[in-house]
């Protein structure tokens, strides 16, 4: 603890949304107690803290729970505004653009790549892969507009949209390993491909982001449990 | 115009998300040029301003477009922070709670009530009605926590979550007229039922919210066009 009060994070190591929050807390330089949750045997503290969605991540700060990763990231930026790096841009229009694209990532990109894993047929998988690639092509545009020629969506260093996209990278790599879908094509989305390498190389990502293989192991565990079609290529 | 620069809103009168933004602009006391859009014949300005989703509302402020109603509401609150009423609460935890429930409204309540209209069978309709009522029961809890015994989610006057829920009321009334589904049961969700009456009675709602009958007319137009099962009871 470093004086911010009692801070707990209910998480699951392989959840991209938990990784997003851990990156935000890392950016703010906030220490916290991390409590791993079992998806198949939900704890009393999780059910009590997030009775509506019963999902991780949940940040519990001074006894008060907060759910939904993007809500938690904004909360962290606001409540610890004097600590660490700023996550949201200062300019209202830039904040709006970052929020728009972060919502896009969760509403369009995430369902597409989860769809690749859940697909029952090769046709369905190809369809979802196409959706994900269309989503990434839009993000390439967003990168051009947001970064203004600088290395990250937020400019010289990582910010809200970098976290929103970047927390998914280890899963995209896991899906590449499992199904041979390449998401970052230097020919099609060169800026995003270079960004993804830069992002993965940040001290924060190296510290917080799990290995893609842990996502592969988790996906195979789900497959064994539910018989979903997540066999490796 | 009242000195805030060039402000345009691309909208559709019967869209709850457009109503949400109009209420926010009303709260901030901002004048703007309203440009009605045709869902079936998208304008060049809409396609250029929101090329990703091609949807209303789009706020164009000083030539810069912003999409997604909750993003626009937060933008308005930030960029005109010195004008009109505050929309988001000042306290970071209260902001997080309001953002969580606003996302819940859009992710759970809206799809459920749209599902009632699109349902192909009575069974499917009953299922979606049940989902909507479960969602409202959760919102009754949220109201208790947020309002702390005061008249609105935000306390003494309307705020972010009031707008997020309240913009849907005229559609819920339209669905009641069309399908006989009663959403605000004084027996089951007494606080929400009383809140809905108070909200509809605000000067802002009376000024900005369209009549439920205009939503009924629009739903029937969609039915005529797509043959969806939206016949009146």
mmCIF file of C-alpha atoms in Angstrom, chain B residues 86-170:
data_model
loop_
_atom_site.group_PDB
_atom_site.id
_atom_site.type_symbol
_atom_site.label_atom_id
_atom_site.label_comp_id
_atom_site.label_asym_id
_atom_site.label_seq_id
_atom_site.Cartn_x
_atom_site.Cartn_y
_atom_site.Cartn_z
ATOM 1 C CA UNK B 86 -23.269 19.984 -14.320
ATOM 2 C CA UNK B 87 -24.258 16.668 -15.862
ATOM 3 C CA UNK B 88 -21.702 14.240 -14.387
ATOM 4 C CA UNK B 89 -21.361 14.201 -10.579
ATOM 5 C CA UNK B 90 -18.221 15.859 -9.184
ATOM 6 C CA UNK B 91 -17.219 12.917 -6.997
ATOM 7 C CA UNK B 92 -15.107 10.281 -8.848
ATOM 8 C CA UNK B 93 -16.917 7.335 -7.263
ATOM 9 C CA UNK B 94 -20.339 8.777 -8.068
ATOM 10 C CA UNK B 95 -19.164 9.423 -11.644
ATOM 11 C CA UNK B 96 -18.062 5.792 -11.913
ATOM 12 C CA UNK B 97 -21.420 4.548 -10.624
ATOM 13 C CA UNK B 98 -23.299 6.778 -13.081
ATOM 14 C CA UNK B 99 -21.106 5.589 -15.990
ATOM 15 C CA UNK B 100 -21.570 1.944 -14.995
ATOM 16 C CA UNK B 101 -25.362 2.219 -14.998
ATOM 17 C CA UNK B 102 -25.506 4.295 -18.175
ATOM 18 C CA UNK B 103 -23.551 1.534 -19.945
ATOM 19 C CA UNK B 104 -25.971 -0.984 -18.419
ATOM 20 C CA UNK B 105 -28.948 0.910 -19.838
ATOM 21 C CA UNK B 106 -27.475 0.863 -23.347
ATOM 22 C CA UNK B 107 -26.138 -2.708 -23.215
ATOM 23 C CA UNK B 108 -29.063 -4.425 -21.467
ATOM 24 C CA UNK B 109 -32.225 -2.311 -21.322
ATOM 25 C CA UNK B 110 -32.165 -0.904 -24.873
ATOM 26 C CA UNK B 111 -31.605 -4.287 -26.634
ATOM 27 C CA UNK B 112 -34.396 -5.804 -24.515
ATOM 28 C CA UNK B 113 -37.002 -3.214 -25.443
ATOM 29 C CA UNK B 114 -35.939 -3.144 -29.085
ATOM 30 C CA UNK B 115 -36.245 -6.936 -28.948
ATOM 31 C CA UNK B 116 -39.880 -6.605 -27.868
ATOM 32 C CA UNK B 117 -40.600 -4.693 -31.055
ATOM 33 C CA UNK B 118 -38.621 -6.982 -33.337
ATOM 34 C CA UNK B 119 -39.877 -10.246 -31.845
ATOM 35 C CA UNK B 120 -41.224 -12.640 -34.472
ATOM 36 C CA UNK B 121 -43.384 -14.626 -32.022
ATOM 37 C CA UNK B 122 -45.373 -13.891 -28.881
ATOM 38 C CA UNK B 123 -43.025 -16.197 -26.943
ATOM 39 C CA UNK B 124 -39.968 -14.245 -28.092
ATOM 40 C CA UNK B 125 -41.738 -11.008 -27.196
ATOM 41 C CA UNK B 126 -42.591 -12.260 -23.711
ATOM 42 C CA UNK B 127 -38.968 -13.312 -23.239
ATOM 43 C CA UNK B 128 -37.675 -9.856 -24.199
ATOM 44 C CA UNK B 129 -40.297 -8.161 -22.020
ATOM 45 C CA UNK B 130 -39.067 -10.264 -19.094
ATOM 46 C CA UNK B 131 -35.468 -9.190 -19.812
ATOM 47 C CA UNK B 132 -36.505 -5.537 -19.870
ATOM 48 C CA UNK B 133 -38.371 -5.903 -16.565
ATOM 49 C CA UNK B 134 -35.376 -7.627 -14.944
ATOM 50 C CA UNK B 135 -33.255 -4.736 -16.192
ATOM 51 C CA UNK B 136 -35.615 -2.214 -14.678
ATOM 52 C CA UNK B 137 -35.652 -4.103 -11.374
ATOM 53 C CA UNK B 138 -31.849 -3.678 -11.289
ATOM 54 C CA UNK B 139 -32.292 0.004 -12.065
ATOM 55 C CA UNK B 140 -34.662 0.306 -9.104
ATOM 56 C CA UNK B 141 -31.726 -0.809 -6.946
ATOM 57 C CA UNK B 142 -29.467 1.666 -8.712
ATOM 58 C CA UNK B 143 -31.951 4.433 -8.034
ATOM 59 C CA UNK B 144 -31.993 3.650 -4.325
ATOM 60 C CA UNK B 145 -28.183 3.763 -4.174
ATOM 61 C CA UNK B 146 -27.669 6.798 -6.411
ATOM 62 C CA UNK B 147 -30.480 9.110 -5.364
ATOM 63 C CA UNK B 148 -29.981 8.641 -1.609
ATOM 64 C CA UNK B 149 -33.644 9.440 -1.033
ATOM 65 C CA UNK B 150 -33.661 12.460 -3.350
ATOM 66 C CA UNK B 151 -35.935 12.867 -6.407
ATOM 67 C CA UNK B 152 -33.472 12.005 -9.203
ATOM 68 C CA UNK B 153 -30.654 9.522 -9.826
ATOM 69 C CA UNK B 154 -28.257 12.466 -9.533
ATOM 70 C CA UNK B 155 -29.926 13.838 -6.372
ATOM 71 C CA UNK B 156 -31.884 17.073 -6.268
ATOM 72 C CA UNK B 157 -31.847 17.619 -10.036
ATOM 73 C CA UNK B 158 -31.300 15.528 -13.150
ATOM 74 C CA UNK B 159 -27.823 14.335 -14.171
ATOM 75 C CA UNK B 160 -25.996 11.843 -16.374
ATOM 76 C CA UNK B 161 -27.896 8.703 -15.377
ATOM 77 C CA UNK B 162 -31.251 10.505 -15.427
ATOM 78 C CA UNK B 163 -30.553 11.450 -19.055
ATOM 79 C CA UNK B 164 -29.316 7.953 -19.893
ATOM 80 C CA UNK B 165 -32.502 6.298 -18.622
ATOM 81 C CA UNK B 166 -34.934 9.137 -19.255
ATOM 82 C CA UNK B 167 -34.326 9.424 -22.995
ATOM 83 C CA UNK B 168 -35.921 5.977 -23.363
ATOM 84 C CA UNK B 169 -39.193 6.774 -21.583
ATOM 85 C CA UNK B 170 -41.165 7.858 -24.647
#
